[in-house]
Amino acid sequence: MTMVPTSDLEERRIVLQRDLDTAKDQSERNRRGQFATPSALAVDILRHAHTHHRDAGVVRFIDPALGTGAFYSALLNVFPKCRIGGAIGYEIDAHYGTPAAKLWEHMGLDVQLRDFTLADPPPEREKFDLVICNPPYVRHHHIVSSEKQRLRGRVWKACAVDINGLAGLYCYFIGLSHAWMAEEGLAGWLIPSEFMDVNYGASLKSYLLNRVTLLHIHRFDPTDVQFGDALVSSAVVWFRKRSPSADHAVRFTYGGSLAQPTVERLVTVETLRREPKWTRYPLKDESKVVNAPVLSDFFTIKRGLATGDNRYFILPVEVIERRRLPTAAFRPILPSPRYLPDDEVMANHDGHPLLDRRLFLLDCRLNEQRVREMSPTLWAYLEDGKAHGVHERYICRHRKPWYAQEDRPPAPFVCTYLGRSDTKRGRPFRFILNNSLATAANVYLMLYPKPVLARAMQKDSSLKRQVWRFLNDIHPESILDEGRVYGGGLHKLEPKELGNVPVPGIAEVLPDEERAKRFLQAHLFEMRT
């Protein structure tokens, strides 16, 4: 068995892949989720498949998203030809499929130039015992509603799993492939690891725990991005088409390679049923129930506002002055975190942030006729926006008027939405004390004190700064445990995830210990609901 594919055919495939990727617009490839599997990784995956099929006989192979055939090339490299009883690959995009069919036409691969999700599974005797695939990473907002309904219906028919409407296309591919697999067949899927943590991954996790026997999940170190053109943290998920046993344990590995991971651990299926975030394995133990209060007990947490087009709706003060736009139509907004040198934002007498980069958000409630009558300059600016199609953008066309923003009043505390664990600050996320009247865009999470805390802060203005110190004293690991991580070591927090972070100290800033106890006992359930 050779180490890495070195045949002339594989070299031709690599050159072909590079040329085809170069000839295609990068934005279209991103939209269609077309990220080629590196050759060495494909071989590692097929070697791993071979360890499960070492004593088996002939294998029938299928790749539902072929591309140029990286996995088939690796199959030929790893499995003796006499053991390959048949192979088929589906590719929806003729840009890749037609050259791939030409490349493999005499090598035993049946290339189907059509959409796998539209194909009907074969009869039982022709099903496949080896499914290896890097499915298209198409996000849910690129899948139209009617297509989602079709896919959900087909997946339900294939495996009786209802895929969440926010799931990416790869989840549908896995569900549909169930009907193509022979009993005891093996599947290896190279997919984003996000399904392990997010709410819309629950349906896929249910499939892996209940409909098949989940064997192994290997998660790559997020700093080791597998695909140079995709900011995705990747995992390889292995399972057999077999009902799971009650005492089954799943192998979790992390870092390194499939053959030589950095860390590994066995986790029981029962543990996985209770654990909402699988990415804690194998690096950490099972999460414990924390009785301490969490951030959502004290704050209503919301994403900052989504404008629909930041370059149009968020303007520097210089542009507003130059175009003589009415200041009444704008309100201050914080710049992105990189323009905040400090974690405290001070304000002038108008409540505007004292920052070098002064930005304002267009937020006008007057209809277009009234704007035209009252402010010719603002009317002209709106006409410029319409000429460039801003009003037709998804968010804008669902607002009335299209230039009125969602309700996001200023918050006394904001937290960055994205962060990296290797920052000079030593903290991936920043809690910023906002003393201004500026709102924030969706690069921030906004923390609004709930009534009990708000009243206490109103009576004692010093509490605001004390609360801020407690927020900054939260151990970074406590936050990272709740969030999720993407390729390149990029961490992200959603409002509910930040709300789950334990923060026992905030109760201590309430007026007295007895009141803190009453707060925790009498208000905890109410505030959490």
CSV table of N, CA and C in Angstrom, one decimal, residues 363-488:
chain,number,residue,atom,x,y,z
A,363,ASP,N,-31.7,55.7,10.6
A,363,ASP,CA,-32.9,55.1,11.2
A,363,ASP,C,-34.0,56.1,11.2
A,364,CYS,N,-34.8,56.1,10.1
A,364,CYS,CA,-35.8,57.1,10.0
A,364,CYS,C,-37.2,56.4,9.8
A,365,ARG,N,-38.2,56.9,10.6
A,365,ARG,CA,-39.5,56.2,10.5
A,365,ARG,C,-40.5,56.9,9.6
A,366,LEU,N,-40.1,58.1,9.0
A,366,LEU,CA,-41.0,58.8,8.1
A,366,LEU,C,-41.1,58.0,6.8
A,367,ASN,N,-42.3,58.1,6.2
A,367,ASN,CA,-42.4,57.4,4.9
A,367,ASN,C,-41.7,58.3,3.8
A,368,GLU,N,-41.6,57.7,2.7
A,368,GLU,CA,-40.8,58.4,1.6
A,368,GLU,C,-41.4,59.7,1.2
A,369,GLN,N,-42.7,59.8,1.2
A,369,GLN,CA,-43.3,61.1,0.8
A,369,GLN,C,-42.9,62.2,1.8
A,370,ARG,N,-43.0,61.9,3.1
A,370,ARG,CA,-42.6,62.9,4.1
A,370,ARG,C,-41.2,63.2,4.0
A,371,VAL,N,-40.3,62.2,3.8
A,371,VAL,CA,-38.9,62.5,3.7
A,371,VAL,C,-38.7,63.5,2.5
A,372,ARG,N,-39.3,63.2,1.4
A,372,ARG,CA,-39.2,64.0,0.2
A,372,ARG,C,-39.6,65.5,0.5
A,373,GLU,N,-40.6,65.6,1.3
A,373,GLU,CA,-41.1,67.0,1.6
A,373,GLU,C,-40.2,67.7,2.6
A,374,MET,N,-39.6,67.0,3.6
A,374,MET,CA,-38.9,67.6,4.7
A,374,MET,C,-37.4,67.7,4.5
A,375,SER,N,-36.8,66.8,3.7
A,375,SER,CA,-35.4,66.8,3.5
A,375,SER,C,-35.0,66.3,2.2
A,376,PRO,N,-34.8,67.2,1.2
A,376,PRO,CA,-34.3,66.8,-0.1
A,376,PRO,C,-33.0,66.1,-0.1
A,377,THR,N,-32.1,66.4,0.8
A,377,THR,CA,-30.8,65.7,0.8
A,377,THR,C,-31.0,64.2,1.3
A,378,LEU,N,-31.8,64.0,2.3
A,378,LEU,CA,-32.0,62.6,2.7
A,378,LEU,C,-32.8,61.8,1.6
A,379,TRP,N,-33.7,62.5,1.0
A,379,TRP,CA,-34.5,61.9,-0.2
A,379,TRP,C,-33.5,61.5,-1.3
A,380,ALA,N,-32.5,62.3,-1.6
A,380,ALA,CA,-31.5,62.0,-2.6
A,380,ALA,C,-30.7,60.8,-2.2
A,381,TYR,N,-30.4,60.7,-0.9
A,381,TYR,CA,-29.6,59.6,-0.4
A,381,TYR,C,-30.4,58.3,-0.5
A,382,LEU,N,-31.7,58.4,-0.2
A,382,LEU,CA,-32.5,57.2,-0.3
A,382,LEU,C,-32.6,56.7,-1.8
A,383,GLU,N,-32.7,57.7,-2.7
A,383,GLU,CA,-32.8,57.4,-4.1
A,383,GLU,C,-31.5,56.7,-4.6
A,384,ASP,N,-30.4,57.2,-4.0
A,384,ASP,CA,-29.1,56.5,-4.4
A,384,ASP,C,-29.1,55.1,-3.9
A,385,GLY,N,-29.7,54.8,-2.7
A,385,GLY,CA,-29.7,53.5,-2.2
A,385,GLY,C,-30.6,52.6,-3.1
A,386,LYS,N,-31.7,53.1,-3.5
A,386,LYS,CA,-32.6,52.3,-4.3
A,386,LYS,C,-32.0,52.1,-5.7
A,387,ALA,N,-31.3,53.0,-6.2
A,387,ALA,CA,-30.6,52.8,-7.5
A,387,ALA,C,-29.6,51.7,-7.4
A,388,HIS,N,-29.0,51.4,-6.2
A,388,HIS,CA,-28.1,50.3,-6.1
A,388,HIS,C,-28.8,49.1,-5.5
A,389,GLY,N,-30.1,49.1,-5.4
A,389,GLY,CA,-30.8,47.9,-5.0
A,389,GLY,C,-30.8,47.6,-3.5
A,390,VAL,N,-30.4,48.6,-2.7
A,390,VAL,CA,-30.4,48.3,-1.2
A,390,VAL,C,-31.7,48.0,-0.7
A,391,HIS,N,-32.8,48.6,-1.2
A,391,HIS,CA,-34.1,48.4,-0.7
A,391,HIS,C,-34.6,47.0,-1.0
A,392,GLU,N,-34.0,46.3,-2.0
A,392,GLU,CA,-34.4,45.0,-2.4
A,392,GLU,C,-33.7,43.9,-1.6
A,393,ARG,N,-32.7,44.3,-0.8
A,393,ARG,CA,-32.0,43.2,0.0
A,393,ARG,C,-33.0,42.6,1.0
A,394,TYR,N,-32.7,41.4,1.4
A,394,TYR,CA,-33.7,40.6,2.2
A,394,TYR,C,-34.2,41.3,3.4
A,395,ILE,N,-33.3,41.8,4.2
A,395,ILE,CA,-33.7,42.5,5.5
A,395,ILE,C,-34.5,43.7,5.2
A,396,CYS,N,-34.0,44.5,4.2
A,396,CYS,CA,-34.6,45.8,3.9
A,396,CYS,C,-36.0,45.6,3.4
A,397,ARG,N,-36.2,44.7,2.5
A,397,ARG,CA,-37.6,44.6,1.9
A,397,ARG,C,-38.6,44.0,2.9
A,398,HIS,N,-38.2,43.6,4.1
A,398,HIS,CA,-39.1,43.1,5.1
A,398,HIS,C,-39.3,44.2,6.2
A,399,ARG,N,-38.9,45.4,5.9
A,399,ARG,CA,-39.1,46.5,6.9
A,399,ARG,C,-39.9,47.6,6.2
A,400,LYS,N,-40.7,48.3,7.0
A,400,LYS,CA,-41.5,49.4,6.5
A,400,LYS,C,-41.3,50.6,7.4
A,401,PRO,N,-40.7,51.7,6.9
A,401,PRO,CA,-40.1,51.7,5.6
A,401,PRO,C,-38.8,50.9,5.6
A,402,TRP,N,-38.2,50.7,4.4
A,402,TRP,CA,-37.1,49.9,4.3
A,402,TRP,C,-35.8,50.4,4.9
A,403,TYR,N,-35.8,51.7,5.3
A,403,TYR,CA,-34.6,52.3,5.9
A,403,TYR,C,-34.8,52.5,7.4
A,404,ALA,N,-35.9,51.9,8.0
A,404,ALA,CA,-36.1,52.0,9.5
A,404,ALA,C,-35.5,50.7,10.1
A,405,GLN,N,-34.7,50.9,11.2
A,405,GLN,CA,-34.0,49.8,11.8
A,405,GLN,C,-34.8,49.1,12.8
A,406,GLU,N,-34.4,47.9,13.2
A,406,GLU,CA,-35.0,47.1,14.3
A,406,GLU,C,-34.7,47.8,15.6
A,407,ASP,N,-35.5,47.5,16.6
A,407,ASP,CA,-35.4,48.2,17.9
A,407,ASP,C,-34.2,47.6,18.7
A,408,ARG,N,-33.2,48.3,18.8
A,408,ARG,CA,-32.0,47.9,19.6
A,408,ARG,C,-31.5,49.2,20.4
A,409,PRO,N,-32.2,49.5,21.5
A,409,PRO,CA,-31.7,50.6,22.3
A,409,PRO,C,-30.3,50.4,22.8
A,410,PRO,N,-29.6,51.5,23.3
A,410,PRO,CA,-28.3,51.3,23.8
A,410,PRO,C,-28.3,50.3,25.0
A,411,ALA,N,-27.2,49.5,25.1
A,411,ALA,CA,-27.1,48.6,26.2
A,411,ALA,C,-25.9,49.0,27.0
A,412,PRO,N,-26.0,49.0,28.4
A,412,PRO,CA,-24.8,49.4,29.2
A,412,PRO,C,-23.6,48.5,29.1
A,413,PHE,N,-23.9,47.2,28.6
A,413,PHE,CA,-22.8,46.3,28.4
A,413,PHE,C,-22.9,45.6,27.1
A,414,VAL,N,-21.8,45.5,26.3
A,414,VAL,CA,-21.9,44.7,25.1
A,414,VAL,C,-20.7,43.7,25.1
A,415,CYS,N,-20.9,42.6,24.4
A,415,CYS,CA,-19.8,41.6,24.3
A,415,CYS,C,-19.6,41.3,22.9
A,416,THR,N,-18.3,41.2,22.5
A,416,THR,CA,-18.0,40.8,21.1
A,416,THR,C,-18.6,39.5,20.8
A,417,TYR,N,-19.0,39.3,19.5
A,417,TYR,CA,-19.7,38.2,19.0
A,417,TYR,C,-18.7,37.1,18.6
A,418,LEU,N,-17.5,37.5,18.0
A,418,LEU,CA,-16.5,36.6,17.6
A,418,LEU,C,-15.2,36.9,18.3
A,419,GLY,N,-14.4,35.9,18.5
A,419,GLY,CA,-13.1,36.1,19.1
A,419,GLY,C,-12.1,35.0,18.9
A,420,ARG,N,-10.9,35.2,19.2
A,420,ARG,CA,-9.9,34.2,19.1
A,420,ARG,C,-9.2,34.0,20.4
A,421,SER,N,-8.8,32.7,20.7
A,421,SER,CA,-8.3,32.4,22.0
A,421,SER,C,-6.8,32.8,22.2
A,422,ASP,N,-6.2,33.1,21.1
A,422,ASP,CA,-4.7,33.5,21.1
A,422,ASP,C,-4.5,35.0,21.1
A,423,THR,N,-5.4,35.8,21.6
A,423,THR,CA,-5.3,37.2,21.5
A,423,THR,C,-4.3,37.7,22.6
A,424,LYS,N,-3.7,38.9,22.4
A,424,LYS,CA,-2.8,39.4,23.4
A,424,LYS,C,-3.5,39.7,24.7
A,425,ARG,N,-4.8,40.0,24.6
A,425,ARG,CA,-5.5,40.3,25.9
A,425,ARG,C,-5.7,39.0,26.7
A,426,GLY,N,-5.5,37.8,26.1
A,426,GLY,CA,-5.7,36.6,26.9
A,426,GLY,C,-7.2,36.2,27.0
A,427,ARG,N,-8.1,37.0,26.4
A,427,ARG,CA,-9.5,36.7,26.5
A,427,ARG,C,-10.1,36.7,25.1
A,428,PRO,N,-10.8,35.7,24.7
A,428,PRO,CA,-11.3,35.6,23.3
A,428,PRO,C,-12.5,36.6,23.1
A,429,PHE,N,-13.2,36.9,24.2
A,429,PHE,CA,-14.4,37.8,24.1
A,429,PHE,C,-14.2,39.0,25.0
A,430,ARG,N,-14.6,40.2,24.5
A,430,ARG,CA,-14.5,41.4,25.3
A,430,ARG,C,-15.8,41.9,25.8
A,431,PHE,N,-15.9,42.2,27.1
A,431,PHE,CA,-17.1,42.8,27.7
A,431,PHE,C,-16.8,44.3,27.8
A,432,ILE,N,-17.6,45.1,27.1
A,432,ILE,CA,-17.3,46.5,27.0
A,432,ILE,C,-18.4,47.3,27.8
A,433,LEU,N,-17.9,48.2,28.6
A,433,LEU,CA,-18.8,49.1,29.3
A,433,LEU,C,-19.2,50.3,28.5
A,434,ASN,N,-20.4,50.4,28.1
A,434,ASN,CA,-20.9,51.4,27.2
A,434,ASN,C,-21.6,52.5,28.0
A,435,ASN,N,-20.9,53.7,28.2
A,435,ASN,CA,-21.5,54.8,28.9
A,435,ASN,C,-22.2,55.8,27.9
A,436,SER,N,-22.3,55.4,26.6
A,436,SER,CA,-22.9,56.3,25.6
A,436,SER,C,-24.3,55.9,25.3
A,437,LEU,N,-24.9,56.6,24.4
A,437,LEU,CA,-26.2,56.3,23.9
A,437,LEU,C,-26.1,55.6,22.5
A,438,ALA,N,-25.0,55.0,22.2
A,438,ALA,CA,-24.8,54.3,21.0
A,438,ALA,C,-25.4,52.9,21.0
A,439,THR,N,-26.1,52.5,20.0
A,439,THR,CA,-26.5,51.2,19.8
A,439,THR,C,-25.3,50.4,19.2
A,440,ALA,N,-25.6,49.1,18.8
A,440,ALA,CA,-24.5,48.3,18.3
A,440,ALA,C,-25.0,47.4,17.2
A,441,ALA,N,-24.2,47.1,16.2
A,441,ALA,CA,-24.5,46.2,15.1
A,441,ALA,C,-24.3,44.8,15.6
A,442,ASN,N,-24.6,43.8,14.7
A,442,ASN,CA,-24.6,42.4,15.1
A,442,ASN,C,-23.2,41.8,15.2
A,443,VAL,N,-22.1,42.6,15.2
A,443,VAL,CA,-20.8,42.1,15.6
A,443,VAL,C,-20.7,42.1,17.2
A,444,TYR,N,-21.8,42.5,17.8
A,444,TYR,CA,-21.8,42.5,19.3
A,444,TYR,C,-23.0,41.8,19.8
A,445,LEU,N,-22.9,41.3,21.1
A,445,LEU,CA,-24.1,40.9,21.8
A,445,LEU,C,-24.4,42.0,22.8
A,446,MET,N,-25.7,42.3,23.0
A,446,MET,CA,-26.1,43.4,23.9
A,446,MET,C,-26.7,42.9,25.1
A,447,LEU,N,-26.2,43.3,26.3
A,447,LEU,CA,-26.7,42.8,27.6
A,447,LEU,C,-27.5,43.9,28.2
A,448,TYR,N,-28.9,43.6,28.3
A,448,TYR,CA,-29.8,44.5,29.0
A,448,TYR,C,-30.1,44.0,30.4
A,449,PRO,N,-29.9,44.7,31.4
A,449,PRO,CA,-30.2,44.2,32.8
A,449,PRO,C,-31.7,44.0,32.9
A,450,LYS,N,-32.0,42.8,33.6
A,450,LYS,CA,-33.4,42.5,33.9
A,450,LYS,C,-33.8,43.4,35.1
A,451,PRO,N,-35.1,43.4,35.3
A,451,PRO,CA,-35.7,44.4,36.3
A,451,PRO,C,-35.0,44.5,37.6
A,452,VAL,N,-34.7,43.4,38.3
A,452,VAL,CA,-34.2,43.4,39.6
A,452,VAL,C,-32.8,44.1,39.6
A,453,LEU,N,-32.0,43.7,38.7
A,453,LEU,CA,-30.6,44.2,38.6
A,453,LEU,C,-30.7,45.7,38.1
A,454,ALA,N,-31.6,46.0,37.1
A,454,ALA,CA,-31.7,47.3,36.6
A,454,ALA,C,-32.1,48.3,37.8
A,455,ARG,N,-33.0,47.9,38.6
A,455,ARG,CA,-33.4,48.8,39.7
A,455,ARG,C,-32.3,49.0,40.7
A,456,ALA,N,-31.5,47.9,41.0
A,456,ALA,CA,-30.4,48.1,41.9
A,456,ALA,C,-29.3,49.0,41.3
A,457,MET,N,-29.1,48.9,40.0
A,457,MET,CA,-28.1,49.8,39.3
A,457,MET,C,-28.6,51.2,39.3
A,458,GLN,N,-29.9,51.4,39.2
A,458,GLN,CA,-30.5,52.8,39.2
A,458,GLN,C,-30.3,53.4,40.5
A,459,LYS,N,-30.5,52.6,41.6
A,459,LYS,CA,-30.3,53.2,42.9
A,459,LYS,C,-28.9,53.5,43.3
A,460,ASP,N,-28.0,52.7,42.8
A,460,ASP,CA,-26.6,52.8,43.1
A,460,ASP,C,-25.8,52.8,41.8
A,461,SER,N,-25.4,53.9,41.3
A,461,SER,CA,-24.7,54.0,40.0
A,461,SER,C,-23.4,53.3,40.0
A,462,SER,N,-22.8,53.1,41.2
A,462,SER,CA,-21.5,52.4,41.2
A,462,SER,C,-21.6,50.9,40.8
A,463,LEU,N,-22.8,50.4,40.9
A,463,LEU,CA,-23.0,48.9,40.6
A,463,LEU,C,-22.7,48.6,39.2
A,464,LYS,N,-22.9,49.6,38.3
A,464,LYS,CA,-22.7,49.3,36.9
A,464,LYS,C,-21.2,48.9,36.7
A,465,ARG,N,-20.3,49.6,37.3
A,465,ARG,CA,-18.9,49.3,37.1
A,465,ARG,C,-18.6,48.0,37.8
A,466,GLN,N,-19.2,47.7,38.9
A,466,GLN,CA,-18.9,46.5,39.6
A,466,GLN,C,-19.4,45.3,38.8
A,467,VAL,N,-20.6,45.4,38.2
A,467,VAL,CA,-21.1,44.4,37.3
A,467,VAL,C,-20.1,44.1,36.2
A,468,TRP,N,-19.6,45.2,35.6
A,468,TRP,CA,-18.7,45.1,34.5
A,468,TRP,C,-17.4,44.4,34.9
A,469,ARG,N,-16.9,44.6,36.1
A,469,ARG,CA,-15.8,43.9,36.6
A,469,ARG,C,-16.0,42.4,36.8
A,470,PHE,N,-17.2,42.1,37.2
A,470,PHE,CA,-17.6,40.7,37.3
A,470,PHE,C,-17.6,40.0,36.0
A,471,LEU,N,-18.1,40.7,35.0
A,471,LEU,CA,-18.2,40.1,33.6
A,471,LEU,C,-16.8,39.9,33.1
A,472,ASN,N,-15.9,40.8,33.4
A,472,ASN,CA,-14.5,40.6,32.9
A,472,ASN,C,-13.7,39.6,33.7
A,473,ASP,N,-14.2,39.2,34.9
A,473,ASP,CA,-13.6,38.2,35.7
A,473,ASP,C,-14.0,36.8,35.4
A,474,ILE,N,-15.0,36.7,34.5
A,474,ILE,CA,-15.4,35.3,34.1
A,474,ILE,C,-14.2,34.6,33.4
A,475,HIS,N,-14.0,33.4,33.8
A,475,HIS,CA,-12.8,32.7,33.2
A,475,HIS,C,-13.1,32.4,31.8
A,476,PRO,N,-12.1,32.6,30.9
A,476,PRO,CA,-12.4,32.4,29.5
A,476,PRO,C,-12.9,31.0,29.1
A,477,GLU,N,-12.4,30.0,29.9
A,477,GLU,CA,-12.9,28.6,29.6
A,477,GLU,C,-14.4,28.5,29.8
A,478,SER,N,-14.9,29.2,30.8
A,478,SER,CA,-16.4,29.1,31.0
A,478,SER,C,-17.2,29.6,29.8
A,479,ILE,N,-16.6,30.6,29.1
A,479,ILE,CA,-17.3,31.1,28.0
A,479,ILE,C,-17.1,30.2,26.8
A,480,LEU,N,-15.8,29.8,26.6
A,480,LEU,CA,-15.5,28.9,25.4
A,480,LEU,C,-16.3,27.6,25.5
A,481,ASP,N,-16.6,27.1,26.7
A,481,ASP,CA,-17.4,25.9,26.9
A,481,ASP,C,-18.8,26.0,26.3
A,482,GLU,N,-19.3,27.2,26.4
A,482,GLU,CA,-20.7,27.4,25.9
A,482,GLU,C,-20.8,27.8,24.4
A,483,GLY,N,-19.7,28.4,23.9
A,483,GLY,CA,-19.7,28.8,22.5
A,483,GLY,C,-19.3,27.7,21.5
A,484,ARG,N,-19.0,28.1,20.3
A,484,ARG,CA,-18.6,27.1,19.3
A,484,ARG,C,-17.3,27.7,18.6
A,485,VAL,N,-16.6,26.8,17.9
A,485,VAL,CA,-15.4,27.2,17.3
A,485,VAL,C,-15.4,26.8,15.8
A,486,TYR,N,-14.8,27.6,15.0
A,486,TYR,CA,-14.7,27.4,13.6
A,486,TYR,C,-13.2,27.3,13.1
A,487,GLY,N,-13.0,27.1,11.8
A,487,GLY,CA,-11.7,27.0,11.3
A,487,GLY,C,-10.8,28.2,11.6
A,488,GLY,N,-9.5,27.9,11.9
A,488,GLY,CA,-8.6,28.9,12.2
A,488,GLY,C,-8.6,29.4,13.7
